[in-house]
Each structure stands twice: as C-alpha cells, then as structure tokens.
PDB file of C-alpha atoms in Angstrom:
ATOM      1  CA  MET A  23      43.310 115.501 -64.727  1.00 46.00           C
ATOM      2  CA  ALA A  24      40.624 112.958 -64.911  1.00 46.00           C
ATOM      3  CA  GLU A  25      37.069 113.765 -63.891  1.00 47.00           C
ATOM      4  CA  GLY A  26      36.463 113.198 -60.244  1.00 48.00           C
ATOM      5  CA  GLY A  27      40.216 113.372 -59.372  1.00 48.00           C
ATOM      6  CA  PHE A  28      41.943 114.446 -56.253  1.00 47.00           C
ATOM      7  CA  GLY A  29      42.018 118.145 -57.293  1.00 47.00           C
ATOM      8  CA  THR A  30      38.264 118.586 -57.545  1.00 50.00           C
ATOM      9  CA  GLY A  31      37.702 117.094 -53.987  1.00 53.00           C
ATOM     10  CA  GLU A  32      34.952 114.728 -55.308  1.00 53.00           C
ATOM     11  CA  PRO A  33      35.152 110.923 -54.734  1.00 54.00           C
ATOM     12  CA  VAL A  34      36.513 108.802 -57.511  1.00 51.00           C
ATOM     13  CA  ALA A  35      33.894 106.383 -59.013  1.00 50.00           C
ATOM     14  CA  HIS A  36      35.543 103.030 -59.353  1.00 53.00           C
ATOM     15  CA  ARG A  37      34.016 100.217 -61.300  1.00 54.00           C
ATOM     16  CA  THR A  38      34.148  97.161 -59.060  1.00 55.00           C
ATOM     17  CA  ARG A  39      33.175  93.499 -59.547  1.00 52.00           C
ATOM     18  CA  GLY A  40      32.372  90.770 -56.910  1.00 52.00           C
ATOM     19  CA  ALA A  41      34.920  88.075 -56.138  1.00 52.00           C
ATOM     20  CA  LEU A  42      32.571  85.370 -57.237  1.00 52.00           C
ATOM     21  CA  GLU A  43      30.760  87.142 -59.979  1.00 53.00           C
ATOM     22  CA  GLU A  44      30.542  85.136 -63.169  1.00 54.00           C
ATOM     23  CA  LEU A  45      32.912  86.219 -65.882  1.00 51.00           C
ATOM     24  CA  PRO A  46      31.409  87.297 -69.158  1.00 54.00           C
ATOM     25  CA  ARG A  47      31.179  84.696 -71.834  1.00 51.00           C
ATOM     26  CA  SER A  48      33.865  86.340 -74.021  1.00 49.00           C
ATOM     27  CA  ALA A  49      36.202  86.263 -70.956  1.00 47.00           C
ATOM     28  CA  THR A  50      35.636  82.658 -70.348  1.00 46.00           C
ATOM     29  CA  ILE A  51      36.212  81.738 -73.935  1.00 46.00           C
ATOM     30  CA  SER A  52      39.458  83.703 -74.026  1.00 46.00           C
ATOM     31  CA  LEU A  53      40.665  82.133 -70.765  1.00 46.00           C
ATOM     32  CA  HIS A  54      39.856  78.621 -72.012  1.00 47.00           C
ATOM     33  CA  GLN A  55      41.541  79.210 -75.444  1.00 48.00           C
ATOM     34  CA  SER A  56      44.495  81.188 -74.081  1.00 48.00           C
ATOM     35  CA  PRO A  57      47.524  78.954 -73.277  1.00 49.00           C
ATOM     36  CA  ALA A  58      48.944  81.422 -71.030  1.00 47.00           C
ATOM     37  CA  VAL A  59      46.345  80.893 -68.317  1.00 51.00           C
ATOM     38  CA  ASN A  60      47.203  77.879 -66.189  1.00 57.00           C
ATOM     39  CA  LEU A  61      43.862  76.778 -64.466  1.00 53.00           C
ATOM     40  CA  PRO A  62      43.024  73.251 -63.290  1.00 56.00           C
ATOM     41  CA  SER A  63      40.660  71.409 -65.585  1.00 55.00           C
ATOM     42  CA  SER A  64      38.145  70.872 -62.737  1.00 52.00           C
ATOM     43  CA  TYR A  65      37.454  74.655 -62.758  1.00 54.00           C
ATOM     44  CA  LEU A  66      36.519  74.498 -66.462  1.00 54.00           C
ATOM     45  CA  SER A  67      34.694  71.219 -66.807  1.00 56.00           C
ATOM     46  CA  PRO A  68      34.112  69.504 -63.387  1.00 63.00           C
ATOM     47  CA  THR A  69      34.195  65.673 -63.456  1.00 72.00           C
ATOM     48  CA  PRO A  70      32.872  63.194 -60.912  1.00 73.00           C
ATOM     49  CA  SER A  71      35.328  61.907 -58.235  1.00 79.00           C
ATOM     50  CA  PRO A  72      36.598  58.292 -58.426  1.00 81.00           C
ATOM     51  CA  ASP A  73      34.385  57.314 -55.441  1.00 80.00           C
ATOM     52  CA  GLU A  74      31.317  58.574 -57.158  1.00 80.00           C
ATOM     53  CA  LEU A  75      32.138  56.593 -60.372  1.00 79.00           C
ATOM     54  CA  VAL A  76      32.586  53.381 -58.286  1.00 78.00           C
ATOM     55  CA  ILE A  77      29.168  54.028 -56.647  1.00 78.00           C
ATOM     56  CA  ARG A  78      27.517  54.634 -60.028  1.00 76.00           C
ATOM     57  CA  ASP A  79      29.145  51.451 -61.509  1.00 74.00           C
ATOM     58  CA  ARG A  80      28.126  49.382 -58.594  1.00 73.00           C
ATOM     59  CA  GLY A  81      24.354  49.595 -59.211  1.00 66.00           C
ATOM     60  CA  ARG A  82      21.675  48.117 -57.003  1.00 65.00           C
ATOM     61  CA  ARG A  83      22.181  44.735 -55.238  1.00 63.00           C
ATOM     62  CA  SER A  84      20.166  41.929 -56.770  1.00 62.00           C
ATOM     63  CA  LEU A  85      18.804  39.139 -54.543  1.00 61.00           C
ATOM     64  CA  PRO A  86      19.393  35.512 -55.581  1.00 58.00           C
ATOM     65  CA  LEU A  87      16.504  33.521 -56.987  1.00 60.00           C
ATOM     66  CA  GLU A  88      16.996  30.632 -54.530  1.00 63.00           C
ATOM     67  CA  TRP A  89      18.529  30.724 -51.131  1.00 61.00           C
ATOM     68  CA  SER A  90      21.771  28.877 -50.760  1.00 59.00           C
ATOM     69  CA  PRO A  91      24.210  28.689 -47.795  1.00 62.00           C
ATOM     70  CA  ILE A  92      27.036  29.405 -50.200  1.00 60.00           C
ATOM     71  CA  PRO A  93      27.124  32.805 -51.869  1.00 58.00           C
ATOM     72  CA  ILE A  94      26.854  32.143 -55.567  1.00 54.00           C
ATOM     73  CA  GLU A  95      27.147  34.794 -58.271  1.00 55.00           C
ATOM     74  CA  SER A  96      24.310  34.491 -60.724  1.00 50.00           C
ATOM     75  CA  PRO A  97      25.421  33.929 -64.358  1.00 50.00           C
ATOM     76  CA  ILE A  98      22.695  36.221 -65.423  1.00 48.00           C
ATOM     77  CA  LYS A  99      24.400  38.986 -63.360  1.00 49.00           C
ATOM     78  CA  ARG A 100      27.699  38.349 -65.206  1.00 50.00           C
ATOM     79  CA  GLN A 101      26.129  38.800 -68.563  1.00 50.00           C
ATOM     80  CA  THR A 102      24.316  41.934 -67.813  1.00 50.00           C
ATOM     81  CA  PRO A 103      26.360  45.096 -68.628  1.00 51.00           C
ATOM     82  CA  ILE A 104      27.415  47.441 -65.880  1.00 52.00           C
ATOM     83  CA  LYS A 105      25.095  50.332 -65.345  1.00 52.00           C
ATOM     84  CA  ARG A 106      26.660  53.654 -65.889  1.00 55.00           C
ATOM     85  CA  SER A 107      25.329  57.005 -65.161  1.00 53.00           C
ATOM     86  CA  PRO A 108      23.481  58.499 -68.137  1.00 51.00           C
ATOM     87  CA  THR A 109      25.089  61.410 -69.848  1.00 52.00           C
ATOM     88  CA  LYS A 110      23.467  64.337 -71.390  1.00 49.00           C
ATOM     89  CA  GLY A 111      21.646  63.665 -74.699  1.00 49.00           C
ATOM     90  CA  MET A 112      21.142  59.966 -73.932  1.00 51.00           C
ATOM     91  CA  ILE A 113      17.568  58.615 -73.827  1.00 52.00           C
ATOM     92  CA  ILE A 114      16.882  56.292 -70.889  1.00 51.00           C
ATOM     93  CA  LEU A 115      14.677  53.372 -71.870  1.00 52.00           C
ATOM     94  CA  ARG A 116      12.859  51.875 -68.915  1.00 53.00           C
ATOM     95  CA  SER A 117      10.668  48.755 -68.909  1.00 51.00           C
ATOM     96  CA  SER A 118       6.933  49.185 -68.468  1.00 53.00           C
ATOM     97  CA  PRO A 119       5.459  48.750 -64.996  1.00 52.00           C
ATOM     98  CA  ARG A 120       3.636  45.625 -66.144  1.00 52.00           C
ATOM     99  CA  LYS A 121       6.947  43.987 -67.081  1.00 50.00           C
ATOM    100  CA  ARG A 122       8.709  45.005 -63.865  1.00 52.00           C
ATOM    101  CA  LEU A 123       5.860  43.705 -61.635  1.00 49.00           C
ATOM    102  CA  GLN A 124       5.822  40.234 -63.103  1.00 53.00           C
ATOM    103  CA  LEU A 125       6.332  37.746 -60.162  1.00 51.00           C
ATOM    104  CA  THR A 126       6.248  34.493 -62.181  1.00 53.00           C
ATOM    105  CA  ASP A 127       9.838  34.565 -63.313  1.00 55.00           C
ATOM    106  CA  THR A 128      11.458  31.142 -63.146  1.00 60.00           C
ATOM    107  CA  PRO A 129      15.172  30.564 -62.894  1.00 59.00           C
ATOM    108  CA  SER A 130      16.982  29.282 -65.914  1.00 69.00           C
ATOM    109  CA  LYS A 131      18.036  25.606 -66.122  1.00 73.00           C
ATOM    110  CA  ASP A 132      21.663  26.486 -66.145  1.00 75.00           C
ATOM    111  CA  LEU A 133      21.292  28.369 -62.878  1.00 76.00           C
ATOM    112  CA  LEU A 134      19.463  25.485 -61.170  1.00 76.00           C
ATOM    113  CA  GLU A 135      22.038  22.942 -62.416  1.00 80.00           C
ATOM    114  CA  ASN A 136      24.975  25.063 -61.200  1.00 77.00           C
ATOM    115  CA  ARG A 137      23.507  25.487 -57.796  1.00 74.00           C
ATOM    116  CA  ARG A 138      22.609  21.795 -57.500  1.00 76.00           C
ATOM    117  CA  ARG A 139      26.193  20.908 -58.417  1.00 76.00           C
ATOM    118  CA  LEU A 140      27.541  23.326 -55.895  1.00 73.00           C
ATOM    119  CA  MET A 141      25.222  21.958 -53.105  1.00 69.00           C
ATOM    120  CA  GLN A 142      26.504  18.502 -53.689  1.00 69.00           C
ATOM    121  CA  MET A 143      30.070  19.725 -53.321  1.00 64.00           C
ATOM    122  CA  SER A 144      29.152  21.731 -50.101  1.00 50.00           C
ATOM    123  CA  PRO A 145      31.116  20.794 -47.052  1.00 54.00           C
ATOM    124  CA  ILE A 146      28.127  21.545 -44.827  1.00 52.00           C
ATOM    125  CA  LEU A 147      26.080  18.842 -46.644  1.00 48.00           C
ATOM    126  CA  LYS A 148      28.953  16.322 -46.280  1.00 49.00           C
ATOM    127  CA  LYS A 149      29.165  17.087 -42.553  1.00 49.00           C
ATOM    128  CA  CYS A 150      25.418  16.476 -42.093  1.00 50.00           C
ATOM    129  CA  ARG A 151      25.652  13.174 -43.931  1.00 50.00           C
ATOM    130  CA  SER A 152      28.544  12.009 -41.724  1.00 46.00           C
ATOM    131  CA  LEU A 153      26.421  12.754 -38.631  1.00 45.00           C
ATOM    132  CA  THR A 154      23.444  10.631 -39.641  1.00 49.00           C
ATOM    133  CA  VAL A 155      23.261   7.271 -38.086  1.00 48.00           C
ATOM    134  CA  SER A 156      21.959   4.357 -40.142  1.00 50.00           C
ATOM    135  CA  PRO A 157      19.145   2.175 -38.496  1.00 46.00           C
ATOM    136  CA  SER A 158      21.405  -0.859 -38.761  1.00 51.00           C
ATOM    137  CA  GLN A 159      23.671   0.528 -36.013  1.00 66.00           C
ATOM    138  CA  SER A 160      21.011   0.278 -33.284  1.00 77.00           C
ATOM    139  CA  PRO A 161      19.193  -3.020 -32.324  1.00 86.00           C
ATOM    140  CA  PRO A 162      15.462  -3.167 -33.408  1.00 82.00           C
ATOM    141  CA  GLU A 163      14.259  -3.333 -29.805  1.00 80.00           C
ATOM    142  CA  VAL A 164      15.920  -0.023 -29.231  1.00 86.00           C
ATOM    143  CA  ALA A 165      15.076   1.671 -32.574  1.00 85.00           C
ATOM    144  CA  ILE A 166      11.432   0.707 -32.185  1.00 83.00           C
ATOM    145  CA  LYS A 167      11.027   3.108 -29.262  1.00 84.00           C
ATOM    146  CA  GLY A 168      11.375   6.164 -31.529  1.00 87.00           C
ATOM    147  CA  LEU A 169       8.622   5.147 -33.924  1.00 85.00           C
ATOM    148  CA  SER A 170       5.000   6.556 -33.888  1.00 86.00           C
ATOM    149  CA  GLN A 171       1.907   4.460 -33.539  1.00 83.00           C
ATOM    150  CA  ASN A 172       1.316   4.400 -37.311  1.00 87.00           C
ATOM    151  CA  GLN A 173       4.837   3.246 -37.900  1.00 89.00           C
ATOM    152  CA  LEU A 174       4.526   0.486 -35.476  1.00 86.00           C
ATOM    153  CA  VAL A 175       1.298  -0.646 -37.105  1.00 87.00           C
ATOM    154  CA  ASP A 176       3.009  -0.707 -40.501  1.00 90.00           C
ATOM    155  CA  VAL A 177       5.923  -2.674 -39.126  1.00 88.00           C
ATOM    156  CA  LEU A 178       3.707  -5.325 -37.500  1.00 86.00           C
ATOM    157  CA  ASN A 179       1.497  -5.591 -40.658  1.00 89.00           C
ATOM    158  CA  HIS A 180       4.714  -6.161 -42.715  1.00 89.00           C
ATOM    159  CA  VAL A 181       5.806  -8.943 -40.375  1.00 87.00           C
ATOM    160  CA  LEU A 182       2.381 -10.606 -40.232  1.00 86.00           C
ATOM    161  CA  THR A 183       2.228 -10.531 -44.033  1.00 89.00           C
ATOM    162  CA  SER A 184       5.677 -12.108 -44.445  1.00 89.00           C
ATOM    163  CA  HIS A 185       5.054 -14.626 -41.690  1.00 87.00           C
ATOM    164  CA  PRO A 186       1.354 -15.438 -41.289  1.00 87.00           C
ATOM    165  CA  GLU A 187       2.116 -18.316 -38.878  1.00 86.00           C
ATOM    166  CA  LEU A 188       2.899 -15.703 -36.197  1.00 85.00           C
ATOM    167  CA  LYS A 189      -0.651 -14.303 -36.066  1.00 85.00           C
ATOM    168  CA  ASP A 190      -1.868 -16.687 -33.330  1.00 85.00           C
ATOM    169  CA  GLU A 191       1.335 -16.232 -31.254  1.00 85.00           C
ATOM    170  CA  ILE A 192       1.039 -12.392 -31.457  1.00 85.00           C
ATOM    171  CA  SER A 193      -2.623 -12.489 -30.631  1.00 83.00           C
ATOM    172  CA  ASN A 194      -1.962 -14.353 -27.468  1.00 85.00           C
ATOM    173  CA  ILE A 195       0.685 -11.903 -26.259  1.00 85.00           C
ATOM    174  CA  LEU A 196      -1.138  -8.749 -27.132  1.00 84.00           C
ATOM    175  CA  PRO A 197      -2.117  -6.867 -23.888  1.00 86.00           C
ATOM    176  CA  GLN A 198      -5.218  -4.930 -23.267  1.00 86.00           C
ATOM    177  CA  PRO A 199      -5.034  -1.178 -24.064  1.00 88.00           C
ATOM    178  CA  ASP A 200      -3.650   0.977 -21.287  1.00 87.00           C
ATOM    179  CA  LEU A 201      -6.321   3.482 -20.229  1.00 91.00           C
ATOM    180  CA  LYS A 202      -4.075   5.471 -17.948  1.00 92.00           C
ATOM    181  CA  HIS A 203      -3.119   8.020 -20.551  1.00 91.00           C
ATOM    182  CA  MET A 204      -6.717   8.429 -21.539  1.00 93.00           C
ATOM    183  CA  GLU A 205      -7.712   9.083 -17.922  1.00 94.00           C
ATOM    184  CA  GLU A 206      -4.869  11.604 -17.528  1.00 94.00           C
ATOM    185  CA  LYS A 207      -6.147  13.554 -20.489  1.00 93.00           C
ATOM    186  CA  LEU A 208      -9.654  13.609 -19.131  1.00 94.00           C
ATOM    187  CA  ASN A 209      -8.389  14.718 -15.718  1.00 95.00           C
ATOM    188  CA  GLN A 210      -6.453  17.518 -17.313  1.00 95.00           C
ATOM    189  CA  GLN A 211      -9.379  18.742 -19.230  1.00 94.00           C
ATOM    190  CA  LYS A 212     -11.607  18.676 -16.136  1.00 94.00           C
ATOM    191  CA  LYS A 213      -9.030  20.827 -14.213  1.00 94.00           C
ATOM    192  CA  CYS A 214      -9.065  23.297 -17.098  1.00 95.00           C
ATOM    193  CA  ILE A 215     -12.856  23.602 -16.780  1.00 95.00           C
ATOM    194  CA  PHE A 216     -12.806  24.346 -13.085  1.00 94.00           C
ATOM    195  CA  LYS A 217      -9.831  26.777 -13.410  1.00 94.00           C
ATOM    196  CA  SER A 218     -11.814  28.851 -15.866  1.00 93.00           C
ATOM    197  CA  LEU A 219     -14.660  29.366 -13.291  1.00 92.00           C
ATOM    198  CA  PRO A 220     -14.689  32.719 -11.265  1.00 90.00           C
ATOM    199  CA  VAL A 221     -12.883  32.582  -8.018  1.00 88.00           C
ATOM    200  CA  SER A 222     -14.722  35.432  -6.186  1.00 86.00           C
ATOM    201  CA  ARG A 223     -17.282  34.328  -3.558  1.00 84.00           C
ATOM    202  CA  LEU A 224     -19.767  36.927  -4.773  1.00 86.00           C
ATOM    203  CA  ALA A 225     -19.855  35.535  -8.341  1.00 86.00           C
ATOM    204  CA  SER A 226     -21.817  32.520  -9.224  1.00 90.00           C
ATOM    205  CA  LYS A 227     -19.989  29.482 -10.727  1.00 90.00           C
ATOM    206  CA  THR A 228     -23.012  28.105 -12.625  1.00 92.00           C
ATOM    207  CA  ASP A 229     -24.600  31.181 -14.357  1.00 93.00           C
ATOM    208  CA  SER A 230     -24.205  32.245 -17.909  1.00 93.00           C
ATOM    209  CA  PRO A 231     -20.978  34.341 -17.528  1.00 93.00           C
ATOM    210  CA  ALA A 232     -19.283  31.399 -15.829  1.00 93.00           C
ATOM    211  CA  TYR A 233     -20.466  29.091 -18.600  1.00 94.00           C
ATOM    212  CA  ASN A 234     -19.150  31.400 -21.296  1.00 94.00           C
ATOM    213  CA  LYS A 235     -15.657  31.223 -19.791  1.00 93.00           C
ATOM    214  CA  ALA A 236     -15.807  27.333 -19.392  1.00 94.00           C
ATOM    215  CA  SER A 237     -17.465  26.782 -22.818  1.00 94.00           C
ATOM    216  CA  PRO A 238     -14.148  26.264 -24.787  1.00 95.00           C
ATOM    217  CA  HIS A 239     -12.832  23.782 -22.280  1.00 95.00           C
ATOM    218  CA  LEU A 240     -16.115  21.881 -22.251  1.00 95.00           C
ATOM    219  CA  THR A 241     -15.993  21.526 -26.022  1.00 95.00           C
ATOM    220  CA  THR A 242     -12.356  20.148 -25.782  1.00 95.00           C
ATOM    221  CA  PHE A 243     -13.510  17.744 -23.111  1.00 96.00           C
ATOM    222  CA  LYS A 244     -16.249  16.454 -25.293  1.00 95.00           C
ATOM    223  CA  LYS A 245     -14.008  16.004 -28.342  1.00 95.00           C
ATOM    224  CA  ALA A 246     -11.458  14.115 -26.190  1.00 95.00           C
ATOM    225  CA  ILE A 247     -14.176  11.621 -25.188  1.00 95.00           C
ATOM    226  CA  ILE A 248     -15.336  11.105 -28.812  1.00 95.00           C
ATOM    227  CA  GLU A 249     -11.828  10.605 -30.053  1.00 94.00           C
ATOM    228  CA  GLN A 250     -10.849   8.118 -27.338  1.00 95.00           C
ATOM    229  CA  CYS A 251     -13.988   6.064 -27.805  1.00 95.00           C
ATOM    230  CA  GLY A 252     -13.405   6.009 -31.568  1.00 94.00           C
ATOM    231  CA  GLN A 253      -9.900   4.786 -31.086  1.00 92.00           C
ATOM    232  CA  LEU A 254     -11.081   1.809 -29.076  1.00 94.00           C
ATOM    233  CA  VAL A 255     -13.848   1.075 -31.575  1.00 94.00           C
ATOM    234  CA  GLU A 256     -11.391   1.128 -34.457  1.00 92.00           C
ATOM    235  CA  ALA A 257      -9.090  -1.311 -32.533  1.00 91.00           C
ATOM    236  CA  GLU A 258     -12.183  -3.547 -31.673  1.00 91.00           C
ATOM    237  CA  GLN A 259     -11.186  -3.592 -28.040  1.00 92.00           C
ATOM    238  CA  TRP A 260     -14.674  -4.111 -26.746  1.00 94.00           C
ATOM    239  CA  MET A 261     -13.836  -5.007 -23.147  1.00 93.00           C
ATOM    240  CA  SER A 262     -11.617  -1.869 -22.904  1.00 94.00           C
ATOM    241  CA  LEU A 263     -14.392   0.167 -24.496  1.00 95.00           C
ATOM    242  CA  VAL A 264     -16.834  -0.844 -21.629  1.00 95.00           C
ATOM    243  CA  ASP A 265     -14.240  -0.067 -19.045  1.00 95.00           C
ATOM    244  CA  TYR A 266     -13.441   3.349 -20.594  1.00 95.00           C
ATOM    245  CA  SER A 267     -17.134   4.212 -20.789  1.00 95.00           C
ATOM    246  CA  LEU A 268     -17.646   3.643 -17.025  1.00 95.00           C
ATOM    247  CA  LEU A 269     -14.312   5.430 -16.291  1.00 94.00           C
ATOM    248  CA  ALA A 270     -15.170   8.393 -18.266  1.00 96.00           C
ATOM    249  CA  TRP A 271     -18.755   8.511 -16.905  1.00 96.00           C
ATOM    250  CA  SER A 272     -17.405   9.468 -13.484  1.00 94.00           C
ATOM    251  CA  TYR A 273     -15.462  12.493 -15.088  1.00 96.00           C
ATOM    252  CA  VAL A 274     -18.520  13.742 -16.967  1.00 95.00           C
ATOM    253  CA  ARG A 275     -20.519  13.479 -13.751  1.00 94.00           C
ATOM    254  CA  ALA A 276     -17.914  15.746 -11.928  1.00 94.00           C
ATOM    255  CA  THR A 277     -18.487  18.588 -14.483  1.00 94.00           C
ATOM    256  CA  PRO A 278     -20.613  21.497 -13.270  1.00 94.00           C
ATOM    257  CA  ILE A 279     -24.396  21.492 -13.682  1.00 94.00           C
ATOM    258  CA  TRP A 280     -25.326  24.908 -15.135  1.00 94.00           C
ATOM    259  CA  ASP A 281     -28.427  27.016 -14.218  1.00 93.00           C
ATOM    260  CA  SER A 282     -29.707  27.130 -17.798  1.00 92.00           C
ATOM    261  CA  VAL A 283     -30.899  23.943 -19.313  1.00 93.00           C
ATOM    262  CA  GLN A 284     -29.381  24.672 -22.737  1.00 93.00           C
ATOM    263  CA  HIS A 285     -25.917  24.960 -21.201  1.00 94.00           C
ATOM    264  CA  ASN A 286     -26.044  21.337 -20.020  1.00 94.00           C
ATOM    265  CA  ASN A 287     -26.313  20.095 -23.604  1.00 94.00           C
ATOM    266  CA  CYS A 288     -22.651  19.210 -23.677  1.00 94.00           C
ATOM    267  CA  ARG A 289     -22.918  17.156 -20.567  1.00 95.00           C
ATOM    268  CA  ARG A 290     -25.897  15.232 -21.935  1.00 95.00           C
ATOM    269  CA  ALA A 291     -24.003  14.622 -25.211  1.00 95.00           C
ATOM    270  CA  CYS A 292     -21.057  13.077 -23.372  1.00 95.00           C
ATOM    271  CA  PHE A 293     -23.357  10.842 -21.382  1.00 95.00           C
ATOM    272  CA  LYS A 294     -25.120   9.737 -24.555  1.00 95.00           C
ATOM    273  CA  THR A 295     -21.855   8.992 -26.418  1.00 95.00           C
ATOM    274  CA  LEU A 296     -20.582   6.914 -23.497  1.00 96.00           C
ATOM    275  CA  SER A 297     -23.784   4.965 -23.022  1.00 95.00           C
ATOM    276  CA  THR A 298     -23.979   4.202 -26.839  1.00 95.00           C
ATOM    277  CA  HIS A 299     -20.425   2.874 -26.864  1.00 96.00           C
ATOM    278  CA  CYS A 300     -20.899   0.890 -23.646  1.00 95.00           C
ATOM    279  CA  LEU A 301     -23.880  -0.860 -25.228  1.00 94.00           C
ATOM    280  CA  GLN A 302     -21.795  -1.651 -28.303  1.00 95.00           C
ATOM    281  CA  GLY A 303     -19.080  -3.127 -26.198  1.00 94.00           C
ATOM    282  CA  LEU A 304     -21.493  -5.244 -24.138  1.00 94.00           C
ATOM    283  CA  LYS A 305     -22.937  -6.813 -27.351  1.00 93.00           C
ATOM    284  CA  ASN A 306     -19.606  -7.842 -28.801  1.00 93.00           C
ATOM    285  CA  VAL A 307     -18.055  -9.676 -25.762  1.00 91.00           C
ATOM    286  CA  PRO A 308     -19.010 -13.096 -24.368  1.00 92.00           C
ATOM    287  CA  TRP A 309     -19.329 -12.108 -20.754  1.00 92.00           C
ATOM    288  CA  THR A 310     -19.257 -14.511 -17.901  1.00 91.00           C
ATOM    289  CA  HIS A 311     -22.011 -14.505 -15.117  1.00 91.00           C
ATOM    290  CA  GLU A 312     -19.686 -12.960 -12.518  1.00 92.00           C
ATOM    291  CA  GLN A 313     -18.582 -10.210 -14.925  1.00 92.00           C
ATOM    292  CA  LEU A 314     -22.155  -9.370 -15.737  1.00 93.00           C
ATOM    293  CA  GLU A 315     -23.058  -9.031 -12.058  1.00 93.00           C
ATOM    294  CA  LYS A 316     -20.256  -6.625 -11.457  1.00 93.00           C
ATOM    295  CA  LEU A 317     -21.145  -4.575 -14.526  1.00 93.00           C
ATOM    296  CA  LEU A 318     -24.856  -4.493 -13.503  1.00 93.00           C
ATOM    297  CA  LYS A 319     -24.072  -2.857 -10.169  1.00 93.00           C
ATOM    298  CA  LYS A 320     -21.946  -0.187 -11.889  1.00 93.00           C
ATOM    299  CA  LEU A 321     -24.534   0.469 -14.588  1.00 93.00           C
ATOM    300  CA  GLU A 322     -27.312   0.951 -11.983  1.00 93.00           C
ATOM    301  CA  GLN A 323     -25.224   3.647 -10.330  1.00 91.00           C
ATOM    302  CA  CYS A 324     -25.019   5.513 -13.665  1.00 92.00           C
ATOM    303  CA  ARG A 325     -28.766   5.235 -14.528  1.00 90.00           C
ATOM    304  CA  SER A 326     -29.699   8.395 -12.639  1.00 90.00           C
ATOM    305  CA  ASP A 327     -27.377  10.572 -14.672  1.00 91.00           C
ATOM    306  CA  HIS A 328     -28.815   9.692 -18.076  1.00 90.00           C
ATOM    307  CA  GLU A 329     -31.885   7.682 -19.206  1.00 90.00           C
ATOM    308  CA  GLU A 330     -30.043   5.964 -22.056  1.00 90.00           C
ATOM    309  CA  MET A 331     -28.026   3.845 -19.578  1.00 92.00           C
ATOM    310  CA  GLN A 332     -31.240   1.926 -19.009  1.00 93.00           C
ATOM    311  CA  GLN A 333     -30.605   0.137 -22.354  1.00 93.00           C
ATOM    312  CA  CYS A 334     -27.281  -1.170 -21.105  1.00 94.00           C
ATOM    313  CA  ILE A 335     -28.969  -2.467 -17.888  1.00 94.00           C
ATOM    314  CA  GLU A 336     -31.777  -4.227 -19.798  1.00 94.00           C
ATOM    315  CA  HIS A 337     -29.188  -5.853 -22.155  1.00 94.00           C
ATOM    316  CA  VAL A 338     -27.136  -7.186 -19.180  1.00 94.00           C
ATOM    317  CA  ARG A 339     -30.175  -8.530 -17.493  1.00 94.00           C
ATOM    318  CA  THR A 340     -31.310 -10.253 -20.616  1.00 93.00           C
ATOM    319  CA  VAL A 341     -27.873 -12.023 -21.179  1.00 93.00           C
ATOM    320  CA  MET A 342     -27.893 -13.023 -17.509  1.00 91.00           C
ATOM    321  CA  SER A 343     -31.355 -14.554 -17.810  1.00 91.00           C
ATOM    322  CA  ASN A 344     -30.331 -16.460 -20.905  1.00 89.00           C
ATOM    323  CA  GLN A 345     -27.298 -17.876 -19.221  1.00 82.00           C
ATOM    324  CA  VAL A 346     -29.436 -19.339 -16.438  1.00 70.00           C
TER     325      VAL A 346
END
C-alpha cells in the first residue's frame, strides 16, 4: 500500500495546483502543438477587438486650415496614410518639438483654389446675393438718408465737380448748422458730472474726493467742446461758431467750482477755448450794428467768468466805433 494510505491512519499528501496557475512552458508548448486540444485562438494569442481596431485607425481629428461653412475634406488628409498601432519591434519616428511647434504653416495653393471654388458654388452665398438690393431700386432722396457725413460730402463734391454752375445755387440754399445736437451732447455730459457727485448731505460736493469721482466726466466734457468747436472751424461757419461759444459758455458756467484751485483748471481751459473761438468768429464775419449791440450785451455777461472774454468785448467795440 502506498505511503500515507488509509491503513496507516495518516493523511494523504496530494499535490495540488491552483485553478489559474500558469502552466509550465513545456505544457503550453505541447498544448499549442497538439492537434487534439481544441482551444480558442484568443486564449493562446489575444488579438484586439474590431472596435479597438477602428479606434486605432481613426487617429486624431485634424482642424481645417481655414474656416468654411461647408465641411471640406482636406486633400492633404487624403494623401496621408492611416495611422495604425505600432507593433512590437517597430521603431516610432517622431518629429522634433521645433518642427511640431511651427505656427507659420501656410495652406497649399490647391487647397485654397478648391475652397474658393466651393464657396462660389455654395447655396448660402447665392442666397445672400439674392437678398441684396441694388442702389438703383430706391430713389436718391431716400437712399441718401442712410449715408454718413463723409459720404454726403463726397457725393456733393462729385456733383459740384461735374456741374460747377451749381455752386452758387447750392451756396444760397445751404442752411446754418443745427446746434441742437451739440447742445444735447453738452447737456448729457453735464448731467453725468452731477450724477457722479456724492448724494449724502454729510459729504461735500466740491472737495477732492468728489472731484476724483467727477474728473473723468469733466475730461469728456472738455473734449466734446474742443471737438465741436473744431468741427465748426473746419466748416468755416463763423456765425455759428460765435453762437456755439456763447451757448456752451453757459454749460461751462454751470459746472461745479471746486475747493482746490488746481481742480478748476478744466473749467478755465473750457472758458479759454470758447473765448478764443468766439474772437475768431467775430473777426471773420461782417456784422451789422444791431448784431454787434446784441453780442456786446452777451459778452459783457461772460466777462466775469474769464478774463480773456475782454478781448472779444474790445474787438466788438472797435468795430462799432469804425462803423459810426
């Protein structure tokens, strides 16, 4: 009887092996070479699934070189071979980082020509062209309302160049500049200045903290006056320049007077700009005696605000004395 059998009363020592223990190399070779063993091939040499092969063949998505409303497949992408997963023993050649970071790549001429040809054949472009209205479909007195100031000046210059005999007729019908929109802009800027001041009764509205809040609006107010005066000077509208100077003077006078003398520099600069342009307008217009009398009364009311208005008053008095 074998050693460790039932007769001796000792436990039998069995040689056991785990269910998932790796077979010896000799056993695997014999199983693989033996035709009697019917095992699936995936147990012996595992291969990737079809879904994994599709994912590997797909590669990374490449963005187009130029945006187009129509999805266009790049010809460069067609020529490039399909990226496959590297197998064992293959050497993967990668481009250097310097080559991969070049951002100055330009699309090829064939790609640009193909996209330009497809854009011309695009139905979206044809639809946009059909919606455009030619200027000839609307009368000129209606189409002129959509033009900007520079476009109107160009149209008028073209007409006067083609027909110089119309200059006198157009000069007689030209109206004086409308100062309402200029006044509205000044009024809006003045409201912004007072809105920026503190509302509390305990806080001062003319000290340095209040000036710091209103300083940006004061600068915008000053720029608006300079631009509007320059616009009238460029148009050589001298009578309107004098009227605007007296009109804007009242808005500058309504601005706050600050506690610090340095903070009132913007106020004095506005007064100086208006008085200089007012004197320029007075010198370029042949005023009548009645007009000069009305202007003299208005100028004397402005003399207390800034000393340079005295020059305008002296000029008006000189012209009035010469007329007598």
